[in-house]
Tab-separated table of C-alpha atoms in Angstrom:
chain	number	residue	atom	x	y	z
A	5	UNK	CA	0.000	0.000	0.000
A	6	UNK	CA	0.990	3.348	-0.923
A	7	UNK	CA	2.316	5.650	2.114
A	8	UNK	CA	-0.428	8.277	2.628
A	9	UNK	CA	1.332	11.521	2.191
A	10	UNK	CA	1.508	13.523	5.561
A	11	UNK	CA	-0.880	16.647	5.883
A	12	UNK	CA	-0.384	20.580	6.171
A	13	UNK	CA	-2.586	22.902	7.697
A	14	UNK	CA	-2.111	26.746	5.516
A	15	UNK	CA	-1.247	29.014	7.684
A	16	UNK	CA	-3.568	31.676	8.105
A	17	UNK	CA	-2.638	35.681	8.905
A	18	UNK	CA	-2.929	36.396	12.377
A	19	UNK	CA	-5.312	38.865	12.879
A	20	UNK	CA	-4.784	41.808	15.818
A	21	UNK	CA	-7.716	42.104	18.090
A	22	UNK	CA	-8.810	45.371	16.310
A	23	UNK	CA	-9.299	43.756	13.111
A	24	UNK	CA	-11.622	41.260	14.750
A	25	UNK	CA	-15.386	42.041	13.736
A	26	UNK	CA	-18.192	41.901	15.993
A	27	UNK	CA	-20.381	38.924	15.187
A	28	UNK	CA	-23.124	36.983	16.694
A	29	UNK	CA	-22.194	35.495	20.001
A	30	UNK	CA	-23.262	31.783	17.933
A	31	UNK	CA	-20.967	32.542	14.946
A	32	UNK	CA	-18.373	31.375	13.790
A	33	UNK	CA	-15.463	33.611	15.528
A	34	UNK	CA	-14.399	35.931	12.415
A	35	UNK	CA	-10.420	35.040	13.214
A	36	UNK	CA	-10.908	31.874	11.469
A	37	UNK	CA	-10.336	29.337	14.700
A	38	UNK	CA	-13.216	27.545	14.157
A	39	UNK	CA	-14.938	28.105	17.681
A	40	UNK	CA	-18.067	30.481	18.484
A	41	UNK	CA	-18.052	33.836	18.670
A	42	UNK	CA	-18.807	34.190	22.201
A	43	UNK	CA	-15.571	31.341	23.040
A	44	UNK	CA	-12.837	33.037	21.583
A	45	UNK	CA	-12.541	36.723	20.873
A	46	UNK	CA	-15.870	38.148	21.802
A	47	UNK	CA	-15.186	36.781	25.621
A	48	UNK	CA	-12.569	39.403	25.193
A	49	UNK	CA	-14.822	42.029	23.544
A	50	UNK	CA	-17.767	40.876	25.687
A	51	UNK	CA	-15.815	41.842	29.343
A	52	UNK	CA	-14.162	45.349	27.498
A	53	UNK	CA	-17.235	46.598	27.117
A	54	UNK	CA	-19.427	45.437	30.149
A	55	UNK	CA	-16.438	46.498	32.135
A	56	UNK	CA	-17.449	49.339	34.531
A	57	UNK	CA	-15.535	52.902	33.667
A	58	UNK	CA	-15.483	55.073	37.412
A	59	UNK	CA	-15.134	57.914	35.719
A	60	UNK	CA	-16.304	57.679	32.234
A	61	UNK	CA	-16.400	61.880	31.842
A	62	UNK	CA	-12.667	62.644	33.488
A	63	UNK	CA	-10.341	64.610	31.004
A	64	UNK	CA	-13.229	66.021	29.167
A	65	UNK	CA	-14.201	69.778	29.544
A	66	UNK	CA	-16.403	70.192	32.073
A	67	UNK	CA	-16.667	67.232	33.796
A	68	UNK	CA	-18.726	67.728	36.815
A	69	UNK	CA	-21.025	69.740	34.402
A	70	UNK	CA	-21.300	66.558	31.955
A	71	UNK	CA	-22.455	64.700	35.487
A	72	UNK	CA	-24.783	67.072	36.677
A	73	UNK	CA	-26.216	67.060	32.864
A	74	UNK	CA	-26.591	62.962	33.055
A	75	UNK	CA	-27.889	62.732	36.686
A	76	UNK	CA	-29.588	66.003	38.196
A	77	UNK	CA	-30.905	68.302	35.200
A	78	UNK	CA	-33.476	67.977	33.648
A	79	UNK	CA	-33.816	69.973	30.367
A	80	UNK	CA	-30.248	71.681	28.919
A	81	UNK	CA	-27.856	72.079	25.592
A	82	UNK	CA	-24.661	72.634	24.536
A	83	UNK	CA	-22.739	73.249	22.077
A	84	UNK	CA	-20.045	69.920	21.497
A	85	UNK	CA	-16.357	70.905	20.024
A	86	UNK	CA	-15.091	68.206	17.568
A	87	UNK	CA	-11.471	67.848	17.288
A	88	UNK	CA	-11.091	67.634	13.823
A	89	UNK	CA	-13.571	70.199	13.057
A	90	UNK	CA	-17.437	70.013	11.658
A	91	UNK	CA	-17.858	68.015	8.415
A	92	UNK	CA	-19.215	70.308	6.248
A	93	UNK	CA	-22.657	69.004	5.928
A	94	UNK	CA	-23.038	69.582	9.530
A	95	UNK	CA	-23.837	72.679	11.169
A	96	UNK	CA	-23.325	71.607	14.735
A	97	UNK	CA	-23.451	69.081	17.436
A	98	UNK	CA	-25.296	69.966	20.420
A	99	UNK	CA	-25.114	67.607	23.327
A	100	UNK	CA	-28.965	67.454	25.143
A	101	UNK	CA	-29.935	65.906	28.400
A	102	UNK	CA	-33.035	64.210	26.660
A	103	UNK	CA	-34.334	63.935	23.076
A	104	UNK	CA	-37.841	62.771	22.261
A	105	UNK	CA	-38.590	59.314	22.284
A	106	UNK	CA	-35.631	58.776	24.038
A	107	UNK	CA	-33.740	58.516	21.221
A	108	UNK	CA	-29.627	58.400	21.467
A	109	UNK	CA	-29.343	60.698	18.985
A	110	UNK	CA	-30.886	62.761	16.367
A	111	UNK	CA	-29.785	64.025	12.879
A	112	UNK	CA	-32.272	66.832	12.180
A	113	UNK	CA	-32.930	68.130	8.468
A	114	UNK	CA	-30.453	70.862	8.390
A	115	UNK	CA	-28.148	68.487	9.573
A	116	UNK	CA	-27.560	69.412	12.949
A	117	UNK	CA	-26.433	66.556	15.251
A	118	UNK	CA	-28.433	66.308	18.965
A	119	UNK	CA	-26.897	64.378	21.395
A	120	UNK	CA	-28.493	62.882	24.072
A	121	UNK	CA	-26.980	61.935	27.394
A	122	UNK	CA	-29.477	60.634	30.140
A	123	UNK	CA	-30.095	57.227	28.296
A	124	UNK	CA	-29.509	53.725	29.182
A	125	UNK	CA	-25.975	52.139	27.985
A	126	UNK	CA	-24.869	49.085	26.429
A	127	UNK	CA	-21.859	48.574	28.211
A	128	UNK	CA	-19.699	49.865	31.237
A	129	UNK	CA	-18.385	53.084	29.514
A	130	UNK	CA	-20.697	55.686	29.076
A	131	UNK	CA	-18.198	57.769	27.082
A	132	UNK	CA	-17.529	54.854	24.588
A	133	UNK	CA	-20.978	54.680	24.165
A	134	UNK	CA	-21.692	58.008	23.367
A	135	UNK	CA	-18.761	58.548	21.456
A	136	UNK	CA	-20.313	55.685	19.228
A	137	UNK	CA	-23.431	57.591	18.996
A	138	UNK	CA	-22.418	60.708	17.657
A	139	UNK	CA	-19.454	59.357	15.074
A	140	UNK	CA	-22.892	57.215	13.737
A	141	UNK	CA	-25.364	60.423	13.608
A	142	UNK	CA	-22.279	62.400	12.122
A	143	UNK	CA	-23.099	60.173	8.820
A	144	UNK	CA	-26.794	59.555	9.234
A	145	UNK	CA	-29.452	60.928	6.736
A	146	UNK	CA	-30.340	63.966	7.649
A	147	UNK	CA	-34.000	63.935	9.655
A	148	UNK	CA	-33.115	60.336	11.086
A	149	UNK	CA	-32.648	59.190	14.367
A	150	UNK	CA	-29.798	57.215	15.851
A	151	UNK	CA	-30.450	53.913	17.616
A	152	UNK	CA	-28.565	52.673	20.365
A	153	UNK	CA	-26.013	49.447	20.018
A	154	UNK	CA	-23.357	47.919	21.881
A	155	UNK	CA	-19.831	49.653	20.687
A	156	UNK	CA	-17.541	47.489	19.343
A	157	UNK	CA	-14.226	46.991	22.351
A	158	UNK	CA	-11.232	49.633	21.332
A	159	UNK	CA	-13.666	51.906	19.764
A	160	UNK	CA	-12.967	55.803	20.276
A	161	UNK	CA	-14.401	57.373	23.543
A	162	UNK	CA	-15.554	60.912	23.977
A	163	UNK	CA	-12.655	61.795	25.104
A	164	UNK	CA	-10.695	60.890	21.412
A	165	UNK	CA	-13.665	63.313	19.180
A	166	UNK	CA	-13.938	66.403	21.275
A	167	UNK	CA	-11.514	69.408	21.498
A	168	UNK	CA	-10.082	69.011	25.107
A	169	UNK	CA	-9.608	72.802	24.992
A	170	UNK	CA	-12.814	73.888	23.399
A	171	UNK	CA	-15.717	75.145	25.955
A	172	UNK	CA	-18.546	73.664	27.762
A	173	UNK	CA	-21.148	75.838	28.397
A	174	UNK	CA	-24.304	74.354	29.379
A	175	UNK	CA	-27.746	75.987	28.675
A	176	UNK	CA	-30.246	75.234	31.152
A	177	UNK	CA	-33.975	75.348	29.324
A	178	UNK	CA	-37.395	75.591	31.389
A	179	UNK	CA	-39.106	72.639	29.255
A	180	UNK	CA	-37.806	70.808	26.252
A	181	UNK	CA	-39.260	73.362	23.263
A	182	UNK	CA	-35.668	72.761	21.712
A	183	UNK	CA	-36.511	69.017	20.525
A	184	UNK	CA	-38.747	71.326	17.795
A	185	UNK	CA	-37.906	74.084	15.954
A	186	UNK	CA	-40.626	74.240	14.099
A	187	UNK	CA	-43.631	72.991	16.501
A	188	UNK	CA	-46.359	73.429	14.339
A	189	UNK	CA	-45.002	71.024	11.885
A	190	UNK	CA	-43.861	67.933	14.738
A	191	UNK	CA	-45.049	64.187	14.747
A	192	UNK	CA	-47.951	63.106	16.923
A	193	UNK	CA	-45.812	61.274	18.583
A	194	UNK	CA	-43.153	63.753	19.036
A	195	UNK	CA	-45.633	66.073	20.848
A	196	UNK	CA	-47.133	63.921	22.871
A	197	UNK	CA	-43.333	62.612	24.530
A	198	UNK	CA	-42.401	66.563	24.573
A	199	UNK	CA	-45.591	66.936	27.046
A	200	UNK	CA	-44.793	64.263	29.040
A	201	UNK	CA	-41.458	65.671	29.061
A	202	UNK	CA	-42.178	68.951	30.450
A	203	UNK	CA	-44.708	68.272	32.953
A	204	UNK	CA	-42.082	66.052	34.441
A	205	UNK	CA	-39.362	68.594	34.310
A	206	UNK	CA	-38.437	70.118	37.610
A	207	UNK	CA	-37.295	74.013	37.436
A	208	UNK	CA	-33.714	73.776	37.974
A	209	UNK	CA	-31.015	76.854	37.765
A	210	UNK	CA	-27.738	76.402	36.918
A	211	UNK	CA	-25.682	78.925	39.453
A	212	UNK	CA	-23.141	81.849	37.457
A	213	UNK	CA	-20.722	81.777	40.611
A	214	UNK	CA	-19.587	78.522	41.435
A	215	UNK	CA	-19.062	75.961	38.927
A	216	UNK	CA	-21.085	72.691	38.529
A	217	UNK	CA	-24.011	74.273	41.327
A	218	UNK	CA	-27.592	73.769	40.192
A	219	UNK	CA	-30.472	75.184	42.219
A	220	UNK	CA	-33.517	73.420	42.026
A	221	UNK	CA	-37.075	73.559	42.824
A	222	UNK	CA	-39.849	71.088	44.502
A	223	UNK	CA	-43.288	71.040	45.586
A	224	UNK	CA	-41.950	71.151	49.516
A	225	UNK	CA	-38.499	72.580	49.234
A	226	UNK	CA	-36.001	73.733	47.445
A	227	UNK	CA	-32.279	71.893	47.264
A	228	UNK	CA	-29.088	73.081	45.793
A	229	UNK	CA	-27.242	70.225	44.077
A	230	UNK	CA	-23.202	70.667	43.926
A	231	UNK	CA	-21.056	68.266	41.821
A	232	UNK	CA	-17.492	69.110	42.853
A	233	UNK	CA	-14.191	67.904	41.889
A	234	UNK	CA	-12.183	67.104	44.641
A	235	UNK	CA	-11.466	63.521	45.911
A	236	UNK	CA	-14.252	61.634	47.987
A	237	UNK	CA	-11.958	60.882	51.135
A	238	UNK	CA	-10.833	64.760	51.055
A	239	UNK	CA	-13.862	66.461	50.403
A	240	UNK	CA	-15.768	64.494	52.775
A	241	UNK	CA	-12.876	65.311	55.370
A	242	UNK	CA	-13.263	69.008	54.478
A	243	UNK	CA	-16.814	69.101	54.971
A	244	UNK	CA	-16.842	67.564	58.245
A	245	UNK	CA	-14.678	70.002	59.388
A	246	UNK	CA	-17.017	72.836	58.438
A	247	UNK	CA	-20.403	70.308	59.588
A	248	UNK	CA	-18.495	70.443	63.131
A	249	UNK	CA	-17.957	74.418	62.956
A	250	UNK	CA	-21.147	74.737	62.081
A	251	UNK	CA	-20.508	76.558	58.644
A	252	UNK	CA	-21.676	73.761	56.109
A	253	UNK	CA	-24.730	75.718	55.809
A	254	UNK	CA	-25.876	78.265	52.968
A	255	UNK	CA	-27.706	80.695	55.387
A	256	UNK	CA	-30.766	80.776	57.672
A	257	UNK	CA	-32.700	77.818	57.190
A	258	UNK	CA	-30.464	75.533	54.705
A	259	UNK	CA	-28.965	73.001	55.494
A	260	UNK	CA	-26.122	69.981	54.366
A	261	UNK	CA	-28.252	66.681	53.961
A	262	UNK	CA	-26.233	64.293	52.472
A	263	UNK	CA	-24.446	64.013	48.868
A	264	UNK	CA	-24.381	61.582	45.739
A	265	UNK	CA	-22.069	59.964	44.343
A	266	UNK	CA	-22.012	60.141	40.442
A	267	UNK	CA	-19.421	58.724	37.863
A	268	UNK	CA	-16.781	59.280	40.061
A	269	UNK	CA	-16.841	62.522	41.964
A	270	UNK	CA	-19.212	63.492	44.968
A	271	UNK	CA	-22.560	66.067	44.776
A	272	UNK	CA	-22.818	67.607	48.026
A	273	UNK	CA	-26.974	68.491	48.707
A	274	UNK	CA	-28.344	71.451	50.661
A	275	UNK	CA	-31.938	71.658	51.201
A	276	UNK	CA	-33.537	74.976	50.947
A	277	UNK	CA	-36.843	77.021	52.062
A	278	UNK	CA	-39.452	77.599	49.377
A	279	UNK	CA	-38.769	81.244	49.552
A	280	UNK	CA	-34.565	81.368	48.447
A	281	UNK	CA	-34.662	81.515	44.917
A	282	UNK	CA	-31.704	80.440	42.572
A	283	UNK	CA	-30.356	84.046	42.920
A	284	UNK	CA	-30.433	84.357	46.534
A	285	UNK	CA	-27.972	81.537	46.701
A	286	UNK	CA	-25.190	82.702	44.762
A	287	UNK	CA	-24.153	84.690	47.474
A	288	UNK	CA	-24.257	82.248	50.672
A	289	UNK	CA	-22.753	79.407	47.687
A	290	UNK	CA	-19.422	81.649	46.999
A	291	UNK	CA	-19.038	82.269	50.097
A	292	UNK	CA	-19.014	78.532	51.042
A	293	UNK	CA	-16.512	77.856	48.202
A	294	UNK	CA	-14.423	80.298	50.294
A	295	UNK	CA	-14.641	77.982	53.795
A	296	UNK	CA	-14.481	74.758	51.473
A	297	UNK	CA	-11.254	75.924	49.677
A	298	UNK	CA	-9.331	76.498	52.946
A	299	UNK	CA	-11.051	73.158	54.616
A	300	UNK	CA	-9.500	71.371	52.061
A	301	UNK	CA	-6.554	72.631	52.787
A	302	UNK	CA	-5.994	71.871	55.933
A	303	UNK	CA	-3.329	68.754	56.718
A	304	UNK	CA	-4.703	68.750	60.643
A	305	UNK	CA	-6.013	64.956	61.658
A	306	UNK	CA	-10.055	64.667	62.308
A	307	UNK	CA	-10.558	65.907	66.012
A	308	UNK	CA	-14.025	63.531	67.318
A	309	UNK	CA	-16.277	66.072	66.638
A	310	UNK	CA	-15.861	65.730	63.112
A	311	UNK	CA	-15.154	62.254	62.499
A	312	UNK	CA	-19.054	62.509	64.610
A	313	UNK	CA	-19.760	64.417	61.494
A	314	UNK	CA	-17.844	62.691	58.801
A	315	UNK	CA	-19.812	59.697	60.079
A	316	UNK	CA	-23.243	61.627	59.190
A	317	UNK	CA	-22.036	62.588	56.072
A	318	UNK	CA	-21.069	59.098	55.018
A	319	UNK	CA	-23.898	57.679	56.310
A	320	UNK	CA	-26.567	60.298	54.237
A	321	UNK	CA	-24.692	59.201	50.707
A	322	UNK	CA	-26.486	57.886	47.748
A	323	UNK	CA	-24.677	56.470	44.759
A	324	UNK	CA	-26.698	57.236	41.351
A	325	UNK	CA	-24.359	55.551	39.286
């Protein structure tokens, strides 16, 4: 009997990781192994984007501004910065807290780009996410909106399309009357979500003083909302100190309640009486950034009146995200 020749395999090129599509989780895995999907690369894929991103805004522009815009406000723009510039078939991108129907994004007929940022994610990186979002409405059909979908792992992040030096200047609205330009002309449908939209809406100011402060208003009280920068363990240290003191407070009848915790960073809370408006707290809220600035800055050790307080404090947080 003849000697059956031995067998070679051809060698295939080795794909990198980026050049890996995204398939079906029961597909055959695109790098040509022969097993699922979901058992070879997208395992990989699967945990990069599920994986949970602390601070998915830090190193953009206005951080605690983009968290006060995805947790606390209810109706605001602004105006996004590109990095490489506008393409020229579109005007501009505006980042909004909601658009109608919920939709991720929206490419309108002039071909303006609406962003919106209080919607639910596919993975653990809100930034990826959105980042996904807007290079997808960039290139939609003008007077189309942009569904949501899980970003593919390695994909650009907010922080890779917008101008790290450009400004973020958020414009807070009393209702959402900027989903329609042109509200006699609107869908059914797109009238009826902008109702529900504004009788939800809570009147919220955003403060000219401070950065990051939003004044808000409720049927029994009134609450200033403060997403600040600073580090958990030291702000929480440095507003003990003042809690003890007694000068964590905005004026007669406020008072420190508690604080979030939000994508990273902490939102100290203040509630308010019905009668201080958003412009009777600028005052009393500069002022405080005064007393905070030099809390923080003090190296002193915790006497036991305010750990007592740092205790409180800890005790009265909420974590939103």
């Amino acid at each position: 009997m003849a000697k059956k020749r031995p067998q070679t395999k051809a060698e295939r090129p080795e794909l990198t990781d980026a050049e890996i599509a995204v398939v079906g989780a029961r597909e055959p895995c695109p790098c040509g192994s022969g097993r699922r999907y979901k058992a070879c690369h997208g395992r990989a894929a699967a945990h990069a984007v599920t994986e949970l991103v602390h601070r998915p805004f830090e190193g953009l522009a206005g951080e605690c501004d983009w968290i006060a815009l995805r947790e606390l406000v209810p109706a605001a723009t602004v105006e996004l910065h590109l990095r490489e510039g506008l393409p020229e078939d579109v005007p501009s991108v505006v980042l909004a807290t909601v658009l109608p129907m919920a939709w991720p994004a929206l490419r309108r007929d002039d071909g303006t780009v609406l962003l919106g940022l209080q919607n639910d994610t596919a993975s653990g990186d809100i930034s990826r996410d959105l980042a996904d979002t807007l290079e997808r409405a960039l290139v939609a059909e003008p007077g189309t909106p942009v569904q949501g979908r899980r970003p593919s792992a390695g994909g650009p992040r907010l922080q890779d399309l917008l101008d790290p030096e450009g400004p973020f200047e958020p414009v807070v609205h009393s209702g959402f009357e900027f989903w329609v330009p042109d509200a006699q002309n609107t869908t059914p449908e797109v009238a009826a979500s902008l109702e529900r939209a504004n009788e939800a809406a809570i009147p919220t100011v955003k403060l000219a003083g401070v950065d990051a402060a939003y004044w808000c208003e409720t049927p029994d009280k009134n609450h200033l909302r403060w997403v600040m920068p600073h580090a958990e363990e030291q702000l929480l240290d440095a507003l003990a100190r003042l809690h003890a003191a007694g000068q964590s407070s905005l004026g007669e009848g406020t008072r420190l309640v508690g604080s979030f915790r939000a994508h990273g960073l902490t939102v100290p809370v203040w509630d308010l009486p019905t009668a201080m408006g958003a412009e009777d707290i600028e005052k009393p809220a500069a002022e405080f950034a005064e007393r905070l600035a030099a809390a923080l800055s003090s190296k002193e050790p915790l006497t036991a009146d305010e750990r007592r307080a740092r205790g409180g404090l800890t005790n009265r947080q909420v974590t939103l995200s």
